[in-house]
Amino acid sequence: MKPILITIFLCIQLFSAKAQSGLEVVYDFCTDTPVTSSLYSCLADTNQFFVVGGTMTLGVSSLHSTLASFDYQGNMLWYKKLFFPGLYNSSAGKNLLLKLDTNKYVVAALELDYSINTTKVIWQPFMIFFKKNGDSIGFVKLVDSFQTRYFNSIVNDGKYIITAGGKFSKAGGTVALWLCKFDTTGNLIWEKEYLNTEKDINDINITKTNDGNYIVSGSMKDTSIHLVGSCYMKFDTSGNIVWLKSLKKQYQSYSRMDVAANPSGGYYFVSSVSRSAAMAPDSSFIYYGKLDEKGDTLWTKDFRKWFYNCEGIQIKWTSDYKNLIILVGAYSSTQSGVLKIDTLGNPIWYTIPSYFSGGKKMECLFNAISMTPDNRCLL
């Protein structure tokens, strides 16, 4: 079986109707008879960028993680496979690469350690700390022999690492929202569970707020209305809930949601909304807007041109904090893309990146976005 190529695409931002294509890298990390490979997280730095993903090998369903770095000319600087007891049993998710200091980075991922429990499939979270040249600094693993736990998103508030994810009950029937706080060497300060009677907690994102606290957003169940949807919660630095809100939509849709703090106050969000009750949640369009400091909606907009049956995965500020970039995720045969908006929500440009392989135009499925210091998008 032929390997599926991993695409790393750099899109240069211009203040024009559409984005101008930049560096495009198609690289095959699969060297041992793979079935498929994907990249899930990316991190743009000053002179290089980092990517992490997973590779399925030897025809089995479990994975090993891929961690690599490239320069901005597309040259790979180094590449590592992350192995643990047993074969090909490590996987990395989205939004899980983070810069901590000038020469210190961390990647959070999952491992299936057969030595923990040989009778039950239990995934456990871990963090690897490394230097920009790929040298390892440290390894931290959170062990629980009865419960699967996972990281979805990670953020650094300047002093601490905060992770957001999920934790299955020992019976396996329910999932709790799971937050952890670590120091920058990986020592656990506290961990807490929320909404632990609900089964629907997915695609969780965490971001810093202007007042030093955190916003967690994603597909969760609002316990006040008992409806699964796009929810967002504010926490203080001790993990106490400040407020919990459910994103109001005319029609239900895919529930993924992301939030970016506004330096001048409030927040911007991205999600999706269906175009009619009859078609909900299918045929969703990009739905974005602005929230005040209390999380209440100030205004909303949707973008229907070109992007259809899709969802908003991430929203990021440009490096100069003048505009925002929305990463559009695709369902079924629809297309991934990028939308740039101003602070009033007006579209500046949109693009649906693609590449050529064997003379054929290939569409890309994107999982994450990171902004370079010189104001480019790394997808």
GROMACS .gro file of C-alpha atoms in nm:
model
  379
    1MET     CA    1   0.000   0.000   0.000
    2LYS     CA    2   0.135   0.341  -0.095
    3PRO     CA    3   0.202   0.592   0.183
    4ILE     CA    4  -0.031   0.885   0.233
    5LEU     CA    5   0.173   1.202   0.224
    6ILE     CA    6   0.175   1.457   0.500
    7THR     CA    7   0.133   1.812   0.376
    8ILE     CA    8   0.283   2.110   0.554
    9PHE     CA    9   0.158   2.429   0.390
   10LEU     CA   10   0.268   2.785   0.456
   11CYS     CA   11   0.029   3.055   0.338
   12ILE     CA   12   0.165   3.409   0.326
   13GLN     CA   13  -0.087   3.664   0.449
   14LEU     CA   14  -0.149   3.969   0.235
   15PHE     CA   15  -0.410   4.240   0.276
   16SER     CA   16  -0.583   4.149  -0.048
   17ALA     CA   17  -0.895   3.971  -0.168
   18LYS     CA   18  -0.728   3.633  -0.143
   19ALA     CA   19  -0.421   3.486   0.024
   20GLN     CA   20  -0.103   3.446  -0.177
   21SER     CA   21   0.040   3.095  -0.174
   22GLY     CA   22   0.369   3.056   0.010
   23LEU     CA   23   0.596   2.766   0.088
   24GLU     CA   24   0.441   2.425   0.040
   25VAL     CA   25   0.603   2.110   0.177
   26VAL     CA   26   0.485   1.758   0.103
   27TYR     CA   27   0.683   1.516   0.313
   28ASP     CA   28   0.646   1.144   0.364
   29PHE     CA   29   0.722   1.044   0.723
   30CYS     CA   30   0.622   0.684   0.652
   31THR     CA   31   0.923   0.462   0.606
   32ASP     CA   32   0.801   0.126   0.737
   33THR     CA   33   0.507   0.004   0.524
   34PRO     CA   34   0.250   0.250   0.658
   35VAL     CA   35  -0.122   0.258   0.619
   36THR     CA   36  -0.174   0.625   0.688
   37SER     CA   37  -0.017   0.929   0.855
   38SER     CA   38  -0.141   1.267   0.972
   39LEU     CA   39  -0.016   1.581   1.136
   40TYR     CA   40  -0.225   1.715   1.422
   41SER     CA   41  -0.037   2.008   1.577
   42CYS     CA   42   0.206   2.271   1.451
   43LEU     CA   43   0.409   2.544   1.618
   44ALA     CA   44   0.574   2.832   1.432
   45ASP     CA   45   0.892   2.973   1.585
   46THR     CA   46   1.141   3.238   1.473
   47ASN     CA   47   1.369   3.035   1.242
   48GLN     CA   48   1.197   2.698   1.234
   49PHE     CA   49   0.865   2.528   1.293
   50PHE     CA   50   0.763   2.206   1.465
   51VAL     CA   51   0.498   1.947   1.378
   52VAL     CA   52   0.361   1.648   1.564
   53GLY     CA   53   0.132   1.374   1.443
   54GLY     CA   54   0.076   1.000   1.427
   55THR     CA   55   0.166   0.717   1.192
   56MET     CA   56  -0.016   0.388   1.155
   57THR     CA   57   0.228   0.112   1.067
   58LEU     CA   58   0.248  -0.261   1.006
   59GLY     CA   59  -0.123  -0.283   0.934
   60VAL     CA   60  -0.230  -0.241   1.297
   61SER     CA   61  -0.465   0.016   1.443
   62SER     CA   62  -0.236   0.164   1.709
   63LEU     CA   63   0.005   0.445   1.633
   64HIS     CA   64   0.342   0.595   1.708
   65SER     CA   65   0.389   0.970   1.729
   66THR     CA   66   0.587   1.178   1.484
   67LEU     CA   67   0.779   1.484   1.607
   68ALA     CA   68   0.981   1.687   1.357
   69SER     CA   69   1.119   2.034   1.281
   70PHE     CA   70   1.167   2.220   0.952
   71ASP     CA   71   1.322   2.549   0.850
   72TYR     CA   72   1.119   2.799   0.646
   73GLN     CA   73   1.277   2.682   0.324
   74GLY     CA   74   1.112   2.345   0.375
   75ASN     CA   75   1.421   2.154   0.485
   76MET     CA   76   1.368   1.901   0.759
   77LEU     CA   77   1.606   1.972   1.049
   78TRP     CA   78   1.529   1.663   1.255
   79TYR     CA   79   1.271   1.391   1.298
   80LYS     CA   80   1.185   1.156   1.585
   81LYS     CA   81   0.952   0.865   1.641
   82LEU     CA   82   0.813   0.838   1.993
   83PHE     CA   83   0.816   0.478   2.115
   84PHE     CA   84   0.705   0.323   2.443
   85PRO     CA   85   0.670  -0.034   2.579
   86GLY     CA   86   0.506  -0.236   2.306
   87LEU     CA   87   0.507  -0.147   1.937
   88TYR     CA   88   0.359   0.164   1.773
   89ASN     CA   89   0.141   0.272   2.060
   90SER     CA   90   0.175   0.648   2.090
   91SER     CA   91  -0.044   0.918   1.937
   92ALA     CA   92  -0.052   1.298   1.948
   93GLY     CA   93  -0.359   1.516   1.919
   94LYS     CA   94  -0.439   1.873   1.814
   95ASN     CA   95  -0.328   2.197   1.981
   96LEU     CA   96  -0.063   2.019   2.186
   97LEU     CA   97   0.268   2.186   2.094
   98LEU     CA   98   0.389   2.471   2.311
   99LYS     CA   99   0.692   2.697   2.349
  100LEU     CA  100   0.792   2.752   2.712
  101ASP     CA  101   1.119   2.946   2.682
  102THR     CA  102   1.388   3.046   2.435
  103ASN     CA  103   1.508   2.687   2.397
  104LYS     CA  104   1.242   2.482   2.570
  105TYR     CA  105   0.931   2.326   2.417
  106VAL     CA  106   0.675   2.066   2.517
  107VAL     CA  107   0.452   1.824   2.328
  108ALA     CA  108   0.160   1.651   2.500
  109ALA     CA  109   0.030   1.322   2.366
  110LEU     CA  110  -0.102   0.976   2.454
  111GLU     CA  111   0.053   0.634   2.500
  112LEU     CA  112  -0.085   0.285   2.534
  113ASP     CA  113   0.148   0.125   2.788
  114TYR     CA  114   0.079  -0.249   2.795
  115SER     CA  115   0.274  -0.283   3.118
  116ILE     CA  116   0.007  -0.083   3.306
  117ASN     CA  117  -0.290  -0.306   3.231
  118THR     CA  118  -0.268  -0.608   3.001
  119THR     CA  119  -0.643  -0.678   3.007
  120LYS     CA  120  -0.788  -0.339   2.914
  121VAL     CA  121  -0.714  -0.076   2.649
  122ILE     CA  122  -0.619   0.231   2.850
  123TRP     CA  123  -0.459   0.537   2.692
  124GLN     CA  124  -0.247   0.754   2.921
  125PRO     CA  125  -0.128   1.114   2.870
  126PHE     CA  126   0.237   1.215   2.871
  127MET     CA  127   0.451   1.521   2.802
  128ILE     CA  128   0.795   1.537   2.641
  129PHE     CA  129   1.009   1.846   2.697
  130PHE     CA  130   1.269   1.913   2.428
  131LYS     CA  131   1.511   2.169   2.289
  132LYS     CA  132   1.487   2.332   1.946
  133ASN     CA  133   1.747   2.087   1.812
  134GLY     CA  134   1.526   1.794   1.921
  135ASP     CA  135   1.730   1.692   2.226
  136SER     CA  136   1.509   1.564   2.507
  137ILE     CA  137   1.493   1.758   2.834
  138GLY     CA  138   1.240   1.551   3.025
  139PHE     CA  139   0.952   1.306   3.013
  140VAL     CA  140   0.641   1.310   3.235
  141LYS     CA  141   0.370   1.043   3.235
  142LEU     CA  142   0.038   1.043   3.424
  143VAL     CA  143  -0.042   0.683   3.510
  144ASP     CA  144  -0.386   0.544   3.592
  145SER     CA  145  -0.433   0.171   3.546
  146PHE     CA  146  -0.813   0.191   3.525
  147GLN     CA  147  -0.909   0.510   3.343
  148THR     CA  148  -0.833   0.647   2.996
  149ARG     CA  149  -0.736   1.014   3.011
  150TYR     CA  150  -0.635   1.241   2.727
  151PHE     CA  151  -0.512   1.592   2.654
  152ASN     CA  152  -0.692   1.799   2.389
  153SER     CA  153  -0.524   2.137   2.429
  154ILE     CA  154  -0.237   2.300   2.615
  155VAL     CA  155  -0.149   2.660   2.707
  156ASN     CA  156   0.130   2.840   2.891
  157ASP     CA  157   0.036   3.139   3.106
  158GLY     CA  158   0.399   3.246   3.160
  159LYS     CA  159   0.455   3.045   3.478
  160TYR     CA  160   0.251   2.729   3.441
  161ILE     CA  161   0.126   2.476   3.187
  162ILE     CA  162  -0.248   2.418   3.180
  163THR     CA  163  -0.399   2.125   2.989
  164ALA     CA  164  -0.761   2.056   2.897
  165GLY     CA  165  -0.898   1.722   2.792
  166GLY     CA  166  -1.119   1.435   2.900
  167LYS     CA  167  -1.126   1.156   3.153
  168PHE     CA  168  -1.335   0.842   3.119
  169SER     CA  169  -1.500   0.693   3.425
  170LYS     CA  170  -1.368   0.362   3.552
  171ALA     CA  171  -1.682   0.199   3.416
  172GLY     CA  172  -1.611   0.364   3.080
  173GLY     CA  173  -1.960   0.508   3.040
  174THR     CA  174  -1.911   0.879   3.111
  175VAL     CA  175  -1.648   1.139   3.030
  176ALA     CA  176  -1.547   1.431   3.248
  177LEU     CA  177  -1.388   1.756   3.141
  178TRP     CA  178  -1.036   1.723   3.285
  179LEU     CA  179  -0.809   2.020   3.363
  180CYS     CA  180  -0.453   1.996   3.493
  181LYS     CA  181  -0.200   2.254   3.604
  182PHE     CA  182   0.174   2.181   3.590
  183ASP     CA  183   0.490   2.377   3.651
  184THR     CA  184   0.723   2.413   3.352
  185THR     CA  185   0.913   2.096   3.442
  186GLY     CA  186   0.595   1.886   3.437
  187ASN     CA  187   0.523   1.855   3.809
  188LEU     CA  188   0.147   1.830   3.866
  189ILE     CA  189   0.009   2.112   4.083
  190TRP     CA  190  -0.358   2.019   4.062
  191GLU     CA  191  -0.609   1.829   3.850
  192LYS     CA  192  -0.986   1.872   3.852
  193GLU     CA  193  -1.291   1.721   3.685
  194TYR     CA  194  -1.607   1.897   3.570
  195LEU     CA  195  -1.934   1.792   3.407
  196ASN     CA  196  -1.846   1.437   3.505
  197THR     CA  197  -2.194   1.297   3.452
  198GLU     CA  198  -2.203   1.389   3.084
  199LYS     CA  199  -2.101   1.169   2.792
  200ASP     CA  200  -2.038   1.438   2.531
  201ILE     CA  201  -1.710   1.622   2.583
  202ASN     CA  202  -1.503   1.653   2.265
  203ASP     CA  203  -1.250   1.874   2.085
  204ILE     CA  204  -1.169   2.088   2.387
  205ASN     CA  205  -0.964   2.407   2.345
  206ILE     CA  206  -0.809   2.622   2.618
  207THR     CA  207  -0.683   2.979   2.590
  208LYS     CA  208  -0.558   3.250   2.823
  209THR     CA  209  -0.776   3.548   2.915
  210ASN     CA  210  -0.667   3.909   2.959
  211ASP     CA  211  -0.707   3.888   3.338
  212GLY     CA  212  -0.478   3.587   3.374
  213ASN     CA  213  -0.748   3.320   3.380
  214TYR     CA  214  -0.855   3.061   3.122
  215ILE     CA  215  -1.137   2.995   2.876
  216VAL     CA  216  -1.220   2.635   2.786
  217SER     CA  217  -1.444   2.580   2.482
  218GLY     CA  218  -1.567   2.291   2.273
  219SER     CA  219  -1.842   2.034   2.240
  220MET     CA  220  -1.984   1.994   2.590
  221LYS     CA  221  -2.319   1.966   2.763
  222ASP     CA  222  -2.455   2.280   2.922
  223THR     CA  223  -2.589   2.151   3.254
  224SER     CA  224  -2.830   2.445   3.283
  225ILE     CA  225  -3.019   2.354   2.966
  226HIS     CA  226  -2.910   1.988   2.933
  227LEU     CA  227  -2.825   2.025   2.566
  228VAL     CA  228  -2.511   1.910   2.391
  229GLY     CA  229  -2.363   2.195   2.191
  230SER     CA  230  -2.091   2.457   2.168
  231CYS     CA  231  -2.012   2.556   2.525
  232TYR     CA  232  -1.744   2.771   2.686
  233MET     CA  233  -1.637   2.807   3.047
  234LYS     CA  234  -1.417   3.053   3.231
  235PHE     CA  235  -1.190   2.927   3.510
  236ASP     CA  236  -0.968   3.109   3.756
  237THR     CA  237  -0.607   3.002   3.814
  238SER     CA  238  -0.715   2.760   4.087
  239GLY     CA  239  -0.952   2.578   3.853
  240ASN     CA  240  -1.274   2.725   3.994
  241ILE     CA  241  -1.555   2.788   3.746
  242VAL     CA  242  -1.626   3.161   3.700
  243TRP     CA  243  -1.907   3.105   3.449
  244LEU     CA  244  -2.037   2.853   3.196
  245LYS     CA  245  -2.217   2.959   2.878
  246SER     CA  246  -2.378   2.787   2.582
  247LEU     CA  247  -2.328   2.948   2.241
  248LYS     CA  248  -2.664   3.059   2.105
  249LYS     CA  249  -2.740   2.945   1.751
  250GLN     CA  250  -3.049   2.968   1.537
  251TYR     CA  251  -3.011   2.601   1.438
  252GLN     CA  252  -2.802   2.327   1.595
  253SER     CA  253  -2.486   2.229   1.413
  254TYR     CA  254  -2.147   2.072   1.468
  255SER     CA  255  -2.041   2.170   1.817
  256ARG     CA  256  -1.669   2.235   1.792
  257MET     CA  257  -1.573   2.584   1.912
  258ASP     CA  258  -1.262   2.792   1.971
  259VAL     CA  259  -1.210   3.127   2.147
  260ALA     CA  260  -0.939   3.396   2.119
  261ALA     CA  261  -0.902   3.666   2.385
  262ASN     CA  262  -0.926   4.025   2.260
  263PRO     CA  263  -0.639   4.240   2.401
  264SER     CA  264  -0.879   4.535   2.435
  265GLY     CA  265  -1.143   4.328   2.614
  266GLY     CA  266  -1.380   4.042   2.544
  267TYR     CA  267  -1.330   3.749   2.310
  268TYR     CA  268  -1.373   3.635   1.951
  269PHE     CA  269  -1.510   3.289   1.877
  270VAL     CA  270  -1.557   3.052   1.586
  271SER     CA  271  -1.794   2.759   1.552
  272SER     CA  272  -2.054   2.654   1.294
  273VAL     CA  273  -2.427   2.693   1.235
  274SER     CA  274  -2.673   2.500   1.016
  275ARG     CA  275  -2.869   2.684   0.750
  276SER     CA  276  -3.205   2.532   0.848
  277ALA     CA  277  -3.365   2.325   1.120
  278ALA     CA  278  -3.437   2.047   0.873
  279MET     CA  279  -3.071   2.016   0.778
  280ALA     CA  280  -2.921   2.048   1.128
  281PRO     CA  281  -2.651   1.962   1.207
  282ASP     CA  282  -2.550   1.886   0.847
  283SER     CA  283  -2.478   2.157   0.590
  284SER     CA  284  -2.315   2.376   0.851
  285PHE     CA  285  -2.140   2.704   0.770
  286ILE     CA  286  -1.871   2.898   0.950
  287TYR     CA  287  -2.017   3.095   1.241
  288TYR     CA  288  -1.810   3.354   1.429
  289GLY     CA  289  -1.854   3.658   1.646
  290LYS     CA  290  -1.754   3.862   1.948
  291LEU     CA  291  -1.824   3.812   2.319
  292ASP     CA  292  -1.795   4.055   2.608
  293GLU     CA  293  -1.590   3.985   2.922
  294LYS     CA  294  -1.883   3.800   3.077
  295GLY     CA  295  -1.910   3.573   2.775
  296ASP     CA  296  -2.230   3.728   2.642
  297THR     CA  297  -2.269   3.768   2.268
  298LEU     CA  298  -2.210   4.115   2.117
  299TRP     CA  299  -2.248   4.021   1.751
  300THR     CA  300  -2.233   3.715   1.523
  301LYS     CA  301  -2.178   3.651   1.154
  302ASP     CA  302  -2.163   3.352   0.924
  303PHE     CA  303  -1.959   3.293   0.610
  304ARG     CA  304  -2.121   3.076   0.342
  305LYS     CA  305  -1.912   3.140   0.034
  306TRP     CA  306  -1.716   2.831  -0.071
  307PHE     CA  307  -1.712   2.671   0.272
  308TYR     CA  308  -2.007   2.437   0.327
  309ASN     CA  309  -2.073   2.138   0.551
  310CYS     CA  310  -1.781   2.251   0.764
  311GLU     CA  311  -1.690   2.379   1.109
  312GLY     CA  312  -1.463   2.637   1.263
  313ILE     CA  313  -1.166   2.458   1.418
  314GLN     CA  314  -0.945   2.742   1.543
  315ILE     CA  315  -0.935   3.121   1.557
  316LYS     CA  316  -0.601   3.300   1.596
  317TRP     CA  317  -0.479   3.656   1.596
  318THR     CA  318  -0.236   3.761   1.327
  319SER     CA  319   0.107   3.835   1.472
  320ASP     CA  320   0.040   4.211   1.462
  321TYR     CA  321  -0.300   4.170   1.636
  322LYS     CA  322  -0.478   4.361   1.361
  323ASN     CA  323  -0.687   4.077   1.217
  324LEU     CA  324  -0.794   3.722   1.290
  325ILE     CA  325  -0.742   3.394   1.106
  326ILE     CA  326  -1.006   3.118   1.111
  327LEU     CA  327  -0.915   2.759   1.028
  328VAL     CA  328  -1.203   2.584   0.853
  329GLY     CA  329  -1.247   2.210   0.899
  330ALA     CA  330  -1.418   1.988   0.645
  331TYR     CA  331  -1.668   1.706   0.661
  332SER     CA  332  -1.710   1.431   0.404
  333SER     CA  333  -1.598   1.552   0.059
  334THR     CA  334  -1.594   1.921   0.147
  335GLN     CA  335  -1.281   2.133   0.164
  336SER     CA  336  -1.056   2.266   0.438
  337GLY     CA  337  -0.955   2.628   0.418
  338VAL     CA  338  -0.862   2.953   0.586
  339LEU     CA  339  -1.065   3.271   0.635
  340LYS     CA  340  -0.916   3.605   0.737
  341ILE     CA  341  -1.142   3.864   0.902
  342ASP     CA  342  -1.098   4.209   1.051
  343THR     CA  343  -1.199   4.295   1.408
  344LEU     CA  344  -1.552   4.386   1.292
  345GLY     CA  345  -1.596   4.044   1.136
  346ASN     CA  346  -1.562   4.156   0.774
  347PRO     CA  347  -1.395   3.893   0.550
  348ILE     CA  348  -1.061   4.005   0.404
  349TRP     CA  349  -0.976   3.689   0.211
  350TYR     CA  350  -1.034   3.317   0.208
  351THR     CA  351  -0.836   3.035   0.053
  352ILE     CA  352  -0.870   2.660  -0.003
  353PRO     CA  353  -0.510   2.532  -0.025
  354SER     CA  354  -0.420   2.238  -0.247
  355TYR     CA  355  -0.109   2.076  -0.392
  356PHE     CA  356  -0.015   1.869  -0.696
  357SER     CA  357   0.094   1.507  -0.676
  358GLY     CA  358   0.149   1.292  -0.984
  359GLY     CA  359   0.004   1.568  -1.199
  360LYS     CA  360  -0.320   1.572  -1.003
  361LYS     CA  361  -0.456   1.848  -0.785
  362MET     CA  362  -0.493   1.722  -0.428
  363GLU     CA  363  -0.706   1.890  -0.162
  364CYS     CA  364  -0.576   1.918   0.192
  365LEU     CA  365  -0.737   1.843   0.527
  366PHE     CA  366  -0.597   2.075   0.794
  367ASN     CA  367  -0.599   2.017   1.167
  368ALA     CA  368  -0.417   2.314   1.321
  369ILE     CA  369  -0.285   2.664   1.255
  370SER     CA  370   0.003   2.865   1.403
  371MET     CA  371   0.116   3.220   1.326
  372THR     CA  372   0.478   3.292   1.239
  373PRO     CA  373   0.653   3.600   1.384
  374ASP     CA  374   0.653   3.760   1.036
  375ASN     CA  375   0.273   3.727   1.007
  376ARG     CA  376   0.231   3.410   0.801
  377CYS     CA  377   0.003   3.112   0.859
  378LEU     CA  378   0.146   2.769   0.924
  379LEU     CA  379  -0.115   2.501   0.851
   0.00000   0.00000   0.00000
